[in-house]
Short mmCIF file of N, CA, C and O in Angstrom, two decimals:
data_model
loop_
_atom_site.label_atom_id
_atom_site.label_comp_id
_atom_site.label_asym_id
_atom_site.label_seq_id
_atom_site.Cartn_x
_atom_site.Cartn_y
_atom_site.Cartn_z
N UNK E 1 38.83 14.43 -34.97
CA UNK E 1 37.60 13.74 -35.30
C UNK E 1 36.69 13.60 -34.06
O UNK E 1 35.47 13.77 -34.09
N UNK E 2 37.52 13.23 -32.80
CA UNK E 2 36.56 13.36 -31.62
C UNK E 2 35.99 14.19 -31.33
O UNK E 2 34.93 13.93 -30.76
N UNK E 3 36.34 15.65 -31.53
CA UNK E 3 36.18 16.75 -31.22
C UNK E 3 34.79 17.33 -31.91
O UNK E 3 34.04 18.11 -31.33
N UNK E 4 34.61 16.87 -33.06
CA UNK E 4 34.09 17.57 -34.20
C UNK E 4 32.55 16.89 -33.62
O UNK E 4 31.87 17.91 -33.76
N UNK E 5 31.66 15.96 -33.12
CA UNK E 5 30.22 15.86 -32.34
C UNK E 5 30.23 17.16 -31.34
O UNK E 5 29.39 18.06 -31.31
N UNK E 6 31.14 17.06 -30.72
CA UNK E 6 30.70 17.67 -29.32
C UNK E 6 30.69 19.30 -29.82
O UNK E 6 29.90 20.10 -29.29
N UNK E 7 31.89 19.82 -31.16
CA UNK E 7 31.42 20.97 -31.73
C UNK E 7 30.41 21.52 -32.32
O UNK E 7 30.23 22.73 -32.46
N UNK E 8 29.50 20.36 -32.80
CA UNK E 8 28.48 20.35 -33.42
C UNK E 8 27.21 20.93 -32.39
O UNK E 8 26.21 21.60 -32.64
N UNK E 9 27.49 20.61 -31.72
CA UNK E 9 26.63 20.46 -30.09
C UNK E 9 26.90 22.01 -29.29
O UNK E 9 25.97 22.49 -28.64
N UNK E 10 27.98 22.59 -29.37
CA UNK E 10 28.73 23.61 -28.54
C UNK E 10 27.83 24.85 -29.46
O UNK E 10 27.76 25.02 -30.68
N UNK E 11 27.16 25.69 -28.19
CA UNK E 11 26.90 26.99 -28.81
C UNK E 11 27.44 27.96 -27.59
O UNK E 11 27.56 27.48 -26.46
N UNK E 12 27.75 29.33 -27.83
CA UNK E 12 28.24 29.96 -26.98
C UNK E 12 27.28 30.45 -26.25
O UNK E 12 26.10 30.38 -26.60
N UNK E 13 27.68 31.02 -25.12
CA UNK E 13 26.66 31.07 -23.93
C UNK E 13 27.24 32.25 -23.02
O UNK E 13 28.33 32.39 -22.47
N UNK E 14 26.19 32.97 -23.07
CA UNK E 14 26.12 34.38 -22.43
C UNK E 14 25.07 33.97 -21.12
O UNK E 14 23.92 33.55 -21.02
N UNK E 15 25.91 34.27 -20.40
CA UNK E 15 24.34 34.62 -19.02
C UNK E 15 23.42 35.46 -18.99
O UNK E 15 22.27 35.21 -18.64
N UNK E 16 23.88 36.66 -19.40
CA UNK E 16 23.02 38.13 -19.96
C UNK E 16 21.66 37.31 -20.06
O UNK E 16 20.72 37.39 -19.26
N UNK E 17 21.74 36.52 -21.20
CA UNK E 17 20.59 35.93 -21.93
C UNK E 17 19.37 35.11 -20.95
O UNK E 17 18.17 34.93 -21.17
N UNK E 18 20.40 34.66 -19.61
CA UNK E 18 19.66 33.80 -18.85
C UNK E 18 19.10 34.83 -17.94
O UNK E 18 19.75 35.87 -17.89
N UNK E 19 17.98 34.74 -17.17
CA UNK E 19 17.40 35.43 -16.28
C UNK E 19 16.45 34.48 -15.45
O UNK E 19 15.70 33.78 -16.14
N UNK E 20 16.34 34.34 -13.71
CA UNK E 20 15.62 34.22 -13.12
C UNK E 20 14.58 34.69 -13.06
O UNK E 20 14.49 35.84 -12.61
N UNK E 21 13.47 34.01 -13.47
CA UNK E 21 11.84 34.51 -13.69
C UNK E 21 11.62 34.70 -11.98
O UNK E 21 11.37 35.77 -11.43
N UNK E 22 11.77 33.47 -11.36
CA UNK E 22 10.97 33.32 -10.35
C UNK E 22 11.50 34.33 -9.07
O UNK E 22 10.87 34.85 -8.15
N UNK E 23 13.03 34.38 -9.45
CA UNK E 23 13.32 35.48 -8.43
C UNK E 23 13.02 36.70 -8.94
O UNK E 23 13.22 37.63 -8.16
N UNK E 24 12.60 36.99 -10.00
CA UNK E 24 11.69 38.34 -10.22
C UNK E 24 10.43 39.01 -10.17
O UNK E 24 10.02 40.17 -10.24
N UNK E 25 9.95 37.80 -10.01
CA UNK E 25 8.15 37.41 -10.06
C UNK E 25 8.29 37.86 -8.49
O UNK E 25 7.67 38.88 -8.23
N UNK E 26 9.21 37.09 -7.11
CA UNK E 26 9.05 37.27 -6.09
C UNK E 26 9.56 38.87 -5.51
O UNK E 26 9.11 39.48 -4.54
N UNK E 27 10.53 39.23 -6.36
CA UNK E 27 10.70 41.11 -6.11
C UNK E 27 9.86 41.69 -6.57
O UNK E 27 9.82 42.92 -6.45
N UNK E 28 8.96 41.04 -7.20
CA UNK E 28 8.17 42.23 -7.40
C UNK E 28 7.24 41.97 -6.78
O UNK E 28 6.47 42.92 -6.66
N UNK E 29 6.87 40.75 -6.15
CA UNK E 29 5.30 40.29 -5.08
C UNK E 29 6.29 41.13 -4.01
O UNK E 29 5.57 42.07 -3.67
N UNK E 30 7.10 41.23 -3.56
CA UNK E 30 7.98 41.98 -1.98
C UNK E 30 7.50 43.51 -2.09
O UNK E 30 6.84 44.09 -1.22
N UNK E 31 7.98 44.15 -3.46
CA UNK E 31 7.77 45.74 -3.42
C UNK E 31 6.37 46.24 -3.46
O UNK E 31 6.06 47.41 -3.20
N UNK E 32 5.29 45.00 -3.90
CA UNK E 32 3.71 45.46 -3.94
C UNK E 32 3.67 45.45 -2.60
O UNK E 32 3.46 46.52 -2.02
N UNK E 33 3.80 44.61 -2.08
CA UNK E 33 3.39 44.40 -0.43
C UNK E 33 3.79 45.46 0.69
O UNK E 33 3.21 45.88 1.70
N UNK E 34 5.39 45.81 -0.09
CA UNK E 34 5.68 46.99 0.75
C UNK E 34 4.72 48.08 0.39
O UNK E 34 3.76 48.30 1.12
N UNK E 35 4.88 48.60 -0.41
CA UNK E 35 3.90 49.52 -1.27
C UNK E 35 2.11 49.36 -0.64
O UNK E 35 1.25 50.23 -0.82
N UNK E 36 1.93 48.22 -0.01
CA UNK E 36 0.75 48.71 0.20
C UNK E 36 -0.46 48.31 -0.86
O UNK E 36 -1.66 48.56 -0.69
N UNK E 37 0.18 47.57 -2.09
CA UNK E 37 -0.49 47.15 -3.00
C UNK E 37 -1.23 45.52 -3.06
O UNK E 37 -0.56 44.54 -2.76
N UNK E 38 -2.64 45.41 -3.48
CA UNK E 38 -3.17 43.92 -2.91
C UNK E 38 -2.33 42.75 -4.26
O UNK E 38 -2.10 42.91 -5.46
N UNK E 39 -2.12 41.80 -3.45
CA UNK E 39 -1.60 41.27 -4.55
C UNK E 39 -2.39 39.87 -4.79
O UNK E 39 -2.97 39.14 -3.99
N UNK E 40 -2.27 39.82 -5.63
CA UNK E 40 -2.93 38.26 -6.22
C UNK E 40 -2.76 37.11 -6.19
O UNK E 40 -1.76 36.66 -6.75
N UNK E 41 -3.48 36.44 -5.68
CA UNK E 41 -2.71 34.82 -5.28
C UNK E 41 -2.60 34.11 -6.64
O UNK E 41 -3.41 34.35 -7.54
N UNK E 42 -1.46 33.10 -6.82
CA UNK E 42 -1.41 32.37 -7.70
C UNK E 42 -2.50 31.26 -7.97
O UNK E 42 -3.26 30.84 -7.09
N UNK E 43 -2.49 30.83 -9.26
CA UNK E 43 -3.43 29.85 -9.26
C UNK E 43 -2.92 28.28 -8.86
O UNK E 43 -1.81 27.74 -8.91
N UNK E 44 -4.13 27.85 -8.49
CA UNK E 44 -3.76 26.35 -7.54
C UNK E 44 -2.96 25.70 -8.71
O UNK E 44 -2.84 26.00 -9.89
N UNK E 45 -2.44 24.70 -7.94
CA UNK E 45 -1.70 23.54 -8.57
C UNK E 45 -2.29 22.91 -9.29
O UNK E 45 -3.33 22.45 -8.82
N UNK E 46 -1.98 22.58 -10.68
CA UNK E 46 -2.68 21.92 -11.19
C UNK E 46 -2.89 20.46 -10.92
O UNK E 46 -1.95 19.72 -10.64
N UNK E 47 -4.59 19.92 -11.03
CA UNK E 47 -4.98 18.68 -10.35
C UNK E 47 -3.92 17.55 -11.26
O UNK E 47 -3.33 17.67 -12.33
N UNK E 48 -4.00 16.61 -10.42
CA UNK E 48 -2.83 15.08 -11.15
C UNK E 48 -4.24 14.74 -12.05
O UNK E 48 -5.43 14.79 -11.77
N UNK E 49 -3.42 14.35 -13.35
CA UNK E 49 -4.07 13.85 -14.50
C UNK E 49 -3.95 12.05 -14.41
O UNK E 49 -4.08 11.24 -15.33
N UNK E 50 -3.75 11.89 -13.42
CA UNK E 50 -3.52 10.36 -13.67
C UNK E 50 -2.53 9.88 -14.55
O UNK E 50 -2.62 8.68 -14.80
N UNK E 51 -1.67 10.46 -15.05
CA UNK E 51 -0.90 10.30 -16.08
C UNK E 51 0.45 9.19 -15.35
O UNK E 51 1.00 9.66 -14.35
N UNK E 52 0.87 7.94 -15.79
CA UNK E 52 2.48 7.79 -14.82
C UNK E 52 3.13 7.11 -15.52
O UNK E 52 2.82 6.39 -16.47
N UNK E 53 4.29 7.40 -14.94
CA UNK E 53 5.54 7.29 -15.98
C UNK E 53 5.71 5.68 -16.60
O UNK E 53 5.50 4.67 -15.93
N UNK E 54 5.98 5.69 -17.54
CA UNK E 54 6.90 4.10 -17.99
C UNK E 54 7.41 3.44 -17.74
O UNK E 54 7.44 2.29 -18.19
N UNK E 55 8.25 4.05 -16.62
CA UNK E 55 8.95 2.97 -15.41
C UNK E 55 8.25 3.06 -14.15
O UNK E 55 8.79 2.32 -13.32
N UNK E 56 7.50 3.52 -13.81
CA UNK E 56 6.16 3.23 -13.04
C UNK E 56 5.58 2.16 -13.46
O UNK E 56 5.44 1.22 -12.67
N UNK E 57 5.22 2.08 -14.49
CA UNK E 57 3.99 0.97 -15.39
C UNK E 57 4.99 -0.45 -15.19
O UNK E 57 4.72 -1.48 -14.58
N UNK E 58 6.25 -0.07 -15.93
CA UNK E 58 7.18 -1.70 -15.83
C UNK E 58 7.07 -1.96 -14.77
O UNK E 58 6.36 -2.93 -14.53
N UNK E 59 7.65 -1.28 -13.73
CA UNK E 59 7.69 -1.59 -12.68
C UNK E 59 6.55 -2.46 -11.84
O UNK E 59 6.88 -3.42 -11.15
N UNK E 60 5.42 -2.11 -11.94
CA UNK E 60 4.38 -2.78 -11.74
C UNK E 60 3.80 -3.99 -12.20
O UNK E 60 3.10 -4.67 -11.45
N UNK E 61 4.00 -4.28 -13.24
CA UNK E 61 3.65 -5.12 -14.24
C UNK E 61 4.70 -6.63 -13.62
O UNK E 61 4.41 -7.82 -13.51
N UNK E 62 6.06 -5.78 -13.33
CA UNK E 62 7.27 -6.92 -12.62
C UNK E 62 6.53 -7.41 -11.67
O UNK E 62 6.07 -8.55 -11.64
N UNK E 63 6.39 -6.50 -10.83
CA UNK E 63 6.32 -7.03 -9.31
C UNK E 63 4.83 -7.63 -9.72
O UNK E 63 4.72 -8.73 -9.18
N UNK E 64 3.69 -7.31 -10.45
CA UNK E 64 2.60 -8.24 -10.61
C UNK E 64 2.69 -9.39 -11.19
O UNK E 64 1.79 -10.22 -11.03
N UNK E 65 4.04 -9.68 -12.13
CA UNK E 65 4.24 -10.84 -12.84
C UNK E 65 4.69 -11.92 -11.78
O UNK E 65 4.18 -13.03 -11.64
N UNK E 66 5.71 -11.42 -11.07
CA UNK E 66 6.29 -12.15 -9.24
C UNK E 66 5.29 -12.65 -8.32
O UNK E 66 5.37 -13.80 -7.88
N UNK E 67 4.23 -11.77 -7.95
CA UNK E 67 3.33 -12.10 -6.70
C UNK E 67 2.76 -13.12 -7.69
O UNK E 67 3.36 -14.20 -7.77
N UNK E 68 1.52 -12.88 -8.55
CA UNK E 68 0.55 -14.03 -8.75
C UNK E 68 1.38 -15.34 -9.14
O UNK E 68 0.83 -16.44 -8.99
N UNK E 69 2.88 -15.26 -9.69
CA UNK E 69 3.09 -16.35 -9.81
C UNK E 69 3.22 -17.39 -8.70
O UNK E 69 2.56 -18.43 -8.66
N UNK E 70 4.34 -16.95 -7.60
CA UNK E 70 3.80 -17.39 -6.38
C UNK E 70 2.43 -17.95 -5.69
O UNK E 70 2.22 -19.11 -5.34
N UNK E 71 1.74 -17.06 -5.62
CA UNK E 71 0.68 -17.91 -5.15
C UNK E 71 -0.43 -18.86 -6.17
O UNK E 71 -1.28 -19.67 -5.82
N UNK E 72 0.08 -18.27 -7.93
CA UNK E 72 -0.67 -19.50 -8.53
C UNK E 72 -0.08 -20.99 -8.15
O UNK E 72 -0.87 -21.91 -7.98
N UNK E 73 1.55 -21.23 -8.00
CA UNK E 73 2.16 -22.31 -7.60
C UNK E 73 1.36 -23.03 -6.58
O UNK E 73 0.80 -24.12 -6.54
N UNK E 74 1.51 -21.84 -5.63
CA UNK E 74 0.62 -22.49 -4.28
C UNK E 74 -0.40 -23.09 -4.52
O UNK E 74 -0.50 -24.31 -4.40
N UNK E 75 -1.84 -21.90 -5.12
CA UNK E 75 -3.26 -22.44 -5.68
C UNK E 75 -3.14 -23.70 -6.60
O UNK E 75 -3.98 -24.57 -6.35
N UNK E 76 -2.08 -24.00 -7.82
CA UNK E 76 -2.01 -24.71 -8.04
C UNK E 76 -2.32 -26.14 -7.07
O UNK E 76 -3.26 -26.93 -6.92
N UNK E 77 -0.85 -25.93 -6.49
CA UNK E 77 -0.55 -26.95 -5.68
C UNK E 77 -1.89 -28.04 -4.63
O UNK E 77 -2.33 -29.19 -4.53
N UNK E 78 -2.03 -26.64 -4.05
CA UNK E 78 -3.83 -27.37 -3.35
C UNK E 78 -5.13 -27.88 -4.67
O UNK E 78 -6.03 -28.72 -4.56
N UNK E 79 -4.79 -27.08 -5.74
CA UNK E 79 -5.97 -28.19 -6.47
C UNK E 79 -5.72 -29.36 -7.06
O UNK E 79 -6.58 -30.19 -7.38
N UNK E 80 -4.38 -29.47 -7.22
CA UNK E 80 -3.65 -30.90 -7.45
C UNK E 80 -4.36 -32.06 -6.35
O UNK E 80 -4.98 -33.09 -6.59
N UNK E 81 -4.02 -31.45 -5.15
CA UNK E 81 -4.40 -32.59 -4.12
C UNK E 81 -5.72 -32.97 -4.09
O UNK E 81 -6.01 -34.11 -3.73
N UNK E 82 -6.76 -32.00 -4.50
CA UNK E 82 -7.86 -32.37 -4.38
C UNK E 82 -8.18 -31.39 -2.87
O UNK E 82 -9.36 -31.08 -2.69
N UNK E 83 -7.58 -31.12 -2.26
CA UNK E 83 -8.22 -29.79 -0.50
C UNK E 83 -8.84 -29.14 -0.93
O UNK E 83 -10.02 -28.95 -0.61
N UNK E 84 -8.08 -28.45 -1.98
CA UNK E 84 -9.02 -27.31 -2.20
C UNK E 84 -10.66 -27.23 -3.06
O UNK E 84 -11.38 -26.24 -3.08
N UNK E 85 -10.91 -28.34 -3.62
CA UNK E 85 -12.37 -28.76 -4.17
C UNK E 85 -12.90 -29.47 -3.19
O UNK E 85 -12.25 -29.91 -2.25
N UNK E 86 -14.44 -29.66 -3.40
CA UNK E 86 -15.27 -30.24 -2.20
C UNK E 86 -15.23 -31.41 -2.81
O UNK E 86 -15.58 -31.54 -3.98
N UNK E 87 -14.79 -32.39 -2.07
CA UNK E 87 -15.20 -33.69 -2.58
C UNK E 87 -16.56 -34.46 -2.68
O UNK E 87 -17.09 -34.46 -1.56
N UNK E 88 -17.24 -35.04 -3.54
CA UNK E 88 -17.88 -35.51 -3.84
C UNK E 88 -18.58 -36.71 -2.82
O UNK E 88 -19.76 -37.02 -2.98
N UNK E 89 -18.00 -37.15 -2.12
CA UNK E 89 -18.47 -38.10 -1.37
C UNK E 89 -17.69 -37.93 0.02
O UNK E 89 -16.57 -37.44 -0.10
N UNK E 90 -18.00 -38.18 1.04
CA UNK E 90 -16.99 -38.25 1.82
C UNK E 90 -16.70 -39.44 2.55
O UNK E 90 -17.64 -40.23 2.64
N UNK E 91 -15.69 -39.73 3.07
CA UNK E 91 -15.46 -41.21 3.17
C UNK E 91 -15.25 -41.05 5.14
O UNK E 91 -14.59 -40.13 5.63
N UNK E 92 -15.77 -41.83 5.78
CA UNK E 92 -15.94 -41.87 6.97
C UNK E 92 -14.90 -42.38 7.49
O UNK E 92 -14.38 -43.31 6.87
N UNK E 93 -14.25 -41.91 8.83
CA UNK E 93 -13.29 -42.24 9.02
C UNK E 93 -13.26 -42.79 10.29
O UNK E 93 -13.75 -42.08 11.16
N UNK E 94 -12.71 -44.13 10.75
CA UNK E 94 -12.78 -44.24 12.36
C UNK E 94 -11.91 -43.56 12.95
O UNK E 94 -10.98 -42.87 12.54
N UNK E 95 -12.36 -43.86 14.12
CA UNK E 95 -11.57 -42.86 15.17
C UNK E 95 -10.26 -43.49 15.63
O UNK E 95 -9.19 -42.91 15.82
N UNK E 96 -10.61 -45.12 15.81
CA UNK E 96 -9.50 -45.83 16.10
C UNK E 96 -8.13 -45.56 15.07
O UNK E 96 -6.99 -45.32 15.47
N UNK E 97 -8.53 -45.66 13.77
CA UNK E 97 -7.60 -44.91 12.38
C UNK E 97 -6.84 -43.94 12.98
O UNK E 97 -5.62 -43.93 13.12
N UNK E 98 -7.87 -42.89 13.41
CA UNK E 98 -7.20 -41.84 13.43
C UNK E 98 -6.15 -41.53 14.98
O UNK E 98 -5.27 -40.69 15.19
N UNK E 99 -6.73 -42.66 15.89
CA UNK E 99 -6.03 -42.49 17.49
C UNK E 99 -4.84 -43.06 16.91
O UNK E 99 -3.74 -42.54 17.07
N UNK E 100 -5.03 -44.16 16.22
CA UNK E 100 -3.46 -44.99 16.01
C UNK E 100 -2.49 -44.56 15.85
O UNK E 100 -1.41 -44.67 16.44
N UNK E 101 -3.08 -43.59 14.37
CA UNK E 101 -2.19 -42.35 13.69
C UNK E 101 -1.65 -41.24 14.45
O UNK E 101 -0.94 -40.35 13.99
N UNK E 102 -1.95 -41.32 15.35
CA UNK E 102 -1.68 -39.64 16.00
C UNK E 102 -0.77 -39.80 17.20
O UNK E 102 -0.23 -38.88 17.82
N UNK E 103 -0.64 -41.46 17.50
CA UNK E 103 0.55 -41.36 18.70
C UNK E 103 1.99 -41.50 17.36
O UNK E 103 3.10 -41.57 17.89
N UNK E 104 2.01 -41.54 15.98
CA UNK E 104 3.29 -41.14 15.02
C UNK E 104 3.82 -39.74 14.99
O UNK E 104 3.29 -38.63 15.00
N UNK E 105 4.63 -40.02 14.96
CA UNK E 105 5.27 -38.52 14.53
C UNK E 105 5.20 -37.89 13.23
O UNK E 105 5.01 -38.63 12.27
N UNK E 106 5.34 -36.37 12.98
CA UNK E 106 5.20 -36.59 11.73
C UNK E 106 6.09 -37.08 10.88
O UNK E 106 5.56 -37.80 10.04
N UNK E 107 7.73 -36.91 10.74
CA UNK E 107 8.55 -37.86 10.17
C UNK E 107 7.38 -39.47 9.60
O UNK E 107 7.07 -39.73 8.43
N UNK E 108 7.00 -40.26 10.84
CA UNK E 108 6.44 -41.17 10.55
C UNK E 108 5.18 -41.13 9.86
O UNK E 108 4.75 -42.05 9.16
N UNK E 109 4.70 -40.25 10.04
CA UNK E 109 3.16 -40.47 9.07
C UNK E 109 2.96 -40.05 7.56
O UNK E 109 2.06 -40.20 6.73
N UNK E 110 4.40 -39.34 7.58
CA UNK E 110 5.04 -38.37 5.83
C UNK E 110 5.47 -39.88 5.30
O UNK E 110 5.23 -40.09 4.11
N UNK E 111 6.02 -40.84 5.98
CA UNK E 111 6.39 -41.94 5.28
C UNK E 111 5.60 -42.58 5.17
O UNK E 111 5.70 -43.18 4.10
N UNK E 112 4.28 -42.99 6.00
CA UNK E 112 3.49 -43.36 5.37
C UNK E 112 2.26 -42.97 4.26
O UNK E 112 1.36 -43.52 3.63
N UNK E 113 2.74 -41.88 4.43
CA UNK E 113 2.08 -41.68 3.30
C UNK E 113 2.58 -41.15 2.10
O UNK E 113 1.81 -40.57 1.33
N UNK E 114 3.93 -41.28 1.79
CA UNK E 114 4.72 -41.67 0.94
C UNK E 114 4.38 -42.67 0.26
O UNK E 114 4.13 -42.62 -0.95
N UNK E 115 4.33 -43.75 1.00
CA UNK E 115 4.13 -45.40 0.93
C UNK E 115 2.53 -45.39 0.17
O UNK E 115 2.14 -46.00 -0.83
N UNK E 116 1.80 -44.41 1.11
CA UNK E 116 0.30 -44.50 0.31
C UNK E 116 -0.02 -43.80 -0.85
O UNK E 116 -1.01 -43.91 -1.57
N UNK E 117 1.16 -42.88 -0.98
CA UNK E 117 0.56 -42.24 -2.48
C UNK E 117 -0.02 -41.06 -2.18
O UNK E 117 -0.73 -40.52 -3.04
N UNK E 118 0.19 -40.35 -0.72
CA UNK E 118 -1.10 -39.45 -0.52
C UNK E 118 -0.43 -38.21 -1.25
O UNK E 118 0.70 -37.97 -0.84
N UNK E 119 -1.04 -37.16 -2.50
CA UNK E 119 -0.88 -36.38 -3.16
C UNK E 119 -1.03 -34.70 -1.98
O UNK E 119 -2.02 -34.22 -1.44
N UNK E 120 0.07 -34.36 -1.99
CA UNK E 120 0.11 -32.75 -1.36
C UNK E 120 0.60 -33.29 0.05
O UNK E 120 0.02 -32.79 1.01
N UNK E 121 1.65 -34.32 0.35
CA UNK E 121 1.82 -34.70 1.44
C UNK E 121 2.82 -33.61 1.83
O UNK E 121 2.54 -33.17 2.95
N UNK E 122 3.79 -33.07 1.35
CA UNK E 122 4.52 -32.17 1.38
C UNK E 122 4.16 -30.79 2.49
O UNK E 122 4.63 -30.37 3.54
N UNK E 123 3.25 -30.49 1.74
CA UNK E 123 2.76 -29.26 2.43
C UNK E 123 1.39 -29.57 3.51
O UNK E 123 0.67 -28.65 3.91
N UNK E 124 1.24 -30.65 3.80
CA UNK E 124 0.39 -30.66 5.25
C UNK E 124 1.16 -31.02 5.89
O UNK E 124 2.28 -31.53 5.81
N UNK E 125 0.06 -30.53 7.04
CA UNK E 125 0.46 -30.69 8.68
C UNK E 125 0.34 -31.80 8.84
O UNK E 125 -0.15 -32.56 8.01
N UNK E 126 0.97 -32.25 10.45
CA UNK E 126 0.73 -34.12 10.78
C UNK E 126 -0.50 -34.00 10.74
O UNK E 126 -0.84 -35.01 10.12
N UNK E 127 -1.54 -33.36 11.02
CA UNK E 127 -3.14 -33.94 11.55
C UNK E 127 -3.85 -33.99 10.40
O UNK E 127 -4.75 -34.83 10.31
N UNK E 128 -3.56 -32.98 9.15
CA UNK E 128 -3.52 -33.31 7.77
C UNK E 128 -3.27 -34.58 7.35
O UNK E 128 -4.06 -35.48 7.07
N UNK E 129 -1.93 -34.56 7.35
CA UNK E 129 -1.08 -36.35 6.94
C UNK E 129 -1.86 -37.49 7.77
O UNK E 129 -2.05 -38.51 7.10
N UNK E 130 -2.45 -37.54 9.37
CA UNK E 130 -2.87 -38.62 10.19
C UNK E 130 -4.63 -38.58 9.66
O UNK E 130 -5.27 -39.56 10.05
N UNK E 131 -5.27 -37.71 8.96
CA UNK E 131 -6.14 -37.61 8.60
C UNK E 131 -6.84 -38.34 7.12
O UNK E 131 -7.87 -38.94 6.78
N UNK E 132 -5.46 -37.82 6.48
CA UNK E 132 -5.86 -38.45 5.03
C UNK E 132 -5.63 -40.05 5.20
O UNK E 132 -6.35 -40.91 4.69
N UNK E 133 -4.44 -40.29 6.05
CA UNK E 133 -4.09 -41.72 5.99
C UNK E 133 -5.01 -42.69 6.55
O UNK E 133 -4.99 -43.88 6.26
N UNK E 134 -6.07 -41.99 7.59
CA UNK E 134 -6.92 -42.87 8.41
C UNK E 134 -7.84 -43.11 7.11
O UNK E 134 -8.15 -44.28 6.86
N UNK E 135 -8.40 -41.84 6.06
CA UNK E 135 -9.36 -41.88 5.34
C UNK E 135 -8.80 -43.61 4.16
O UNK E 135 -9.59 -44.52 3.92
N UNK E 136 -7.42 -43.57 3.69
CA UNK E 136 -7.38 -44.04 2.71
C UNK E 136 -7.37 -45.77 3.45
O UNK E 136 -7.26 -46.64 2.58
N UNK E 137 -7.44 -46.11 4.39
CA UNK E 137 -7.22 -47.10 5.31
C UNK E 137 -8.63 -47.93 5.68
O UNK E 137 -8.60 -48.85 6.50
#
């Protein structure tokens, strides 16, 4: 029973039948040349049709589904906080605020502004973090 697909499939096979085109095409471009005869150049390659494969296309489509998600997270992330829109008013900040703030570390100024609620504290820098905190102060 196993046998009986792959018989289905099996035809006999003569080599006779098979023949190299291209190594004949080239004996016979060798004997013109010896001969003295002009021979004819082939025609160019045919131009790329733009055509690409299916696993080309997936493939692309993956790695485009990966990148923008990444950086929508990110983009997200900054319009959450409000950085990335212009704010509407701006709120003036003293300097003294901001000298106070800046002899903290950042450890210390992430906690305070923990404490303050400041949104996107995560991903700023201390002068970010000593900045917003002078503003909300």
């Amino acid at each position: 029973m196993a046998h009986q697909p792959i018989d289905t499939l099996t035809t006999d096979w003569d080599p006779e039948d098979f023949h190299d085109t291209f190594q004949e095409r080239f004996d016979a471009l060798i004997e013109a040349k010896a001969a003295g005869e002009a021979v004819e150049k082939t025609e160019p390659a045919a131009k790329p049709t733009g055509a690409v494969g299916l696993l080309e296309v997936l493939r692309a489509g993956v790695e485009r589904a990966r990148s923008p998600k990444d950086t929508r997270e990110k983009a997200g992330a900054s319009d959450k906080t409000g950085r990335g829109k212009k704010p509407a008013a701006k709120k003036h900040t003293k300097a003294s605020d901001i000298g106070s703030l800046q002899s903290l570390t950042k450890t210390e100024l992430y906690e305070k502004a923990t404490k303050a609620g400041v949104k996107g504290r995560s991903s700023m820098t201390r002068d970010q973090l000593a900045e917003d905190l002078a503003k909300g102060s």
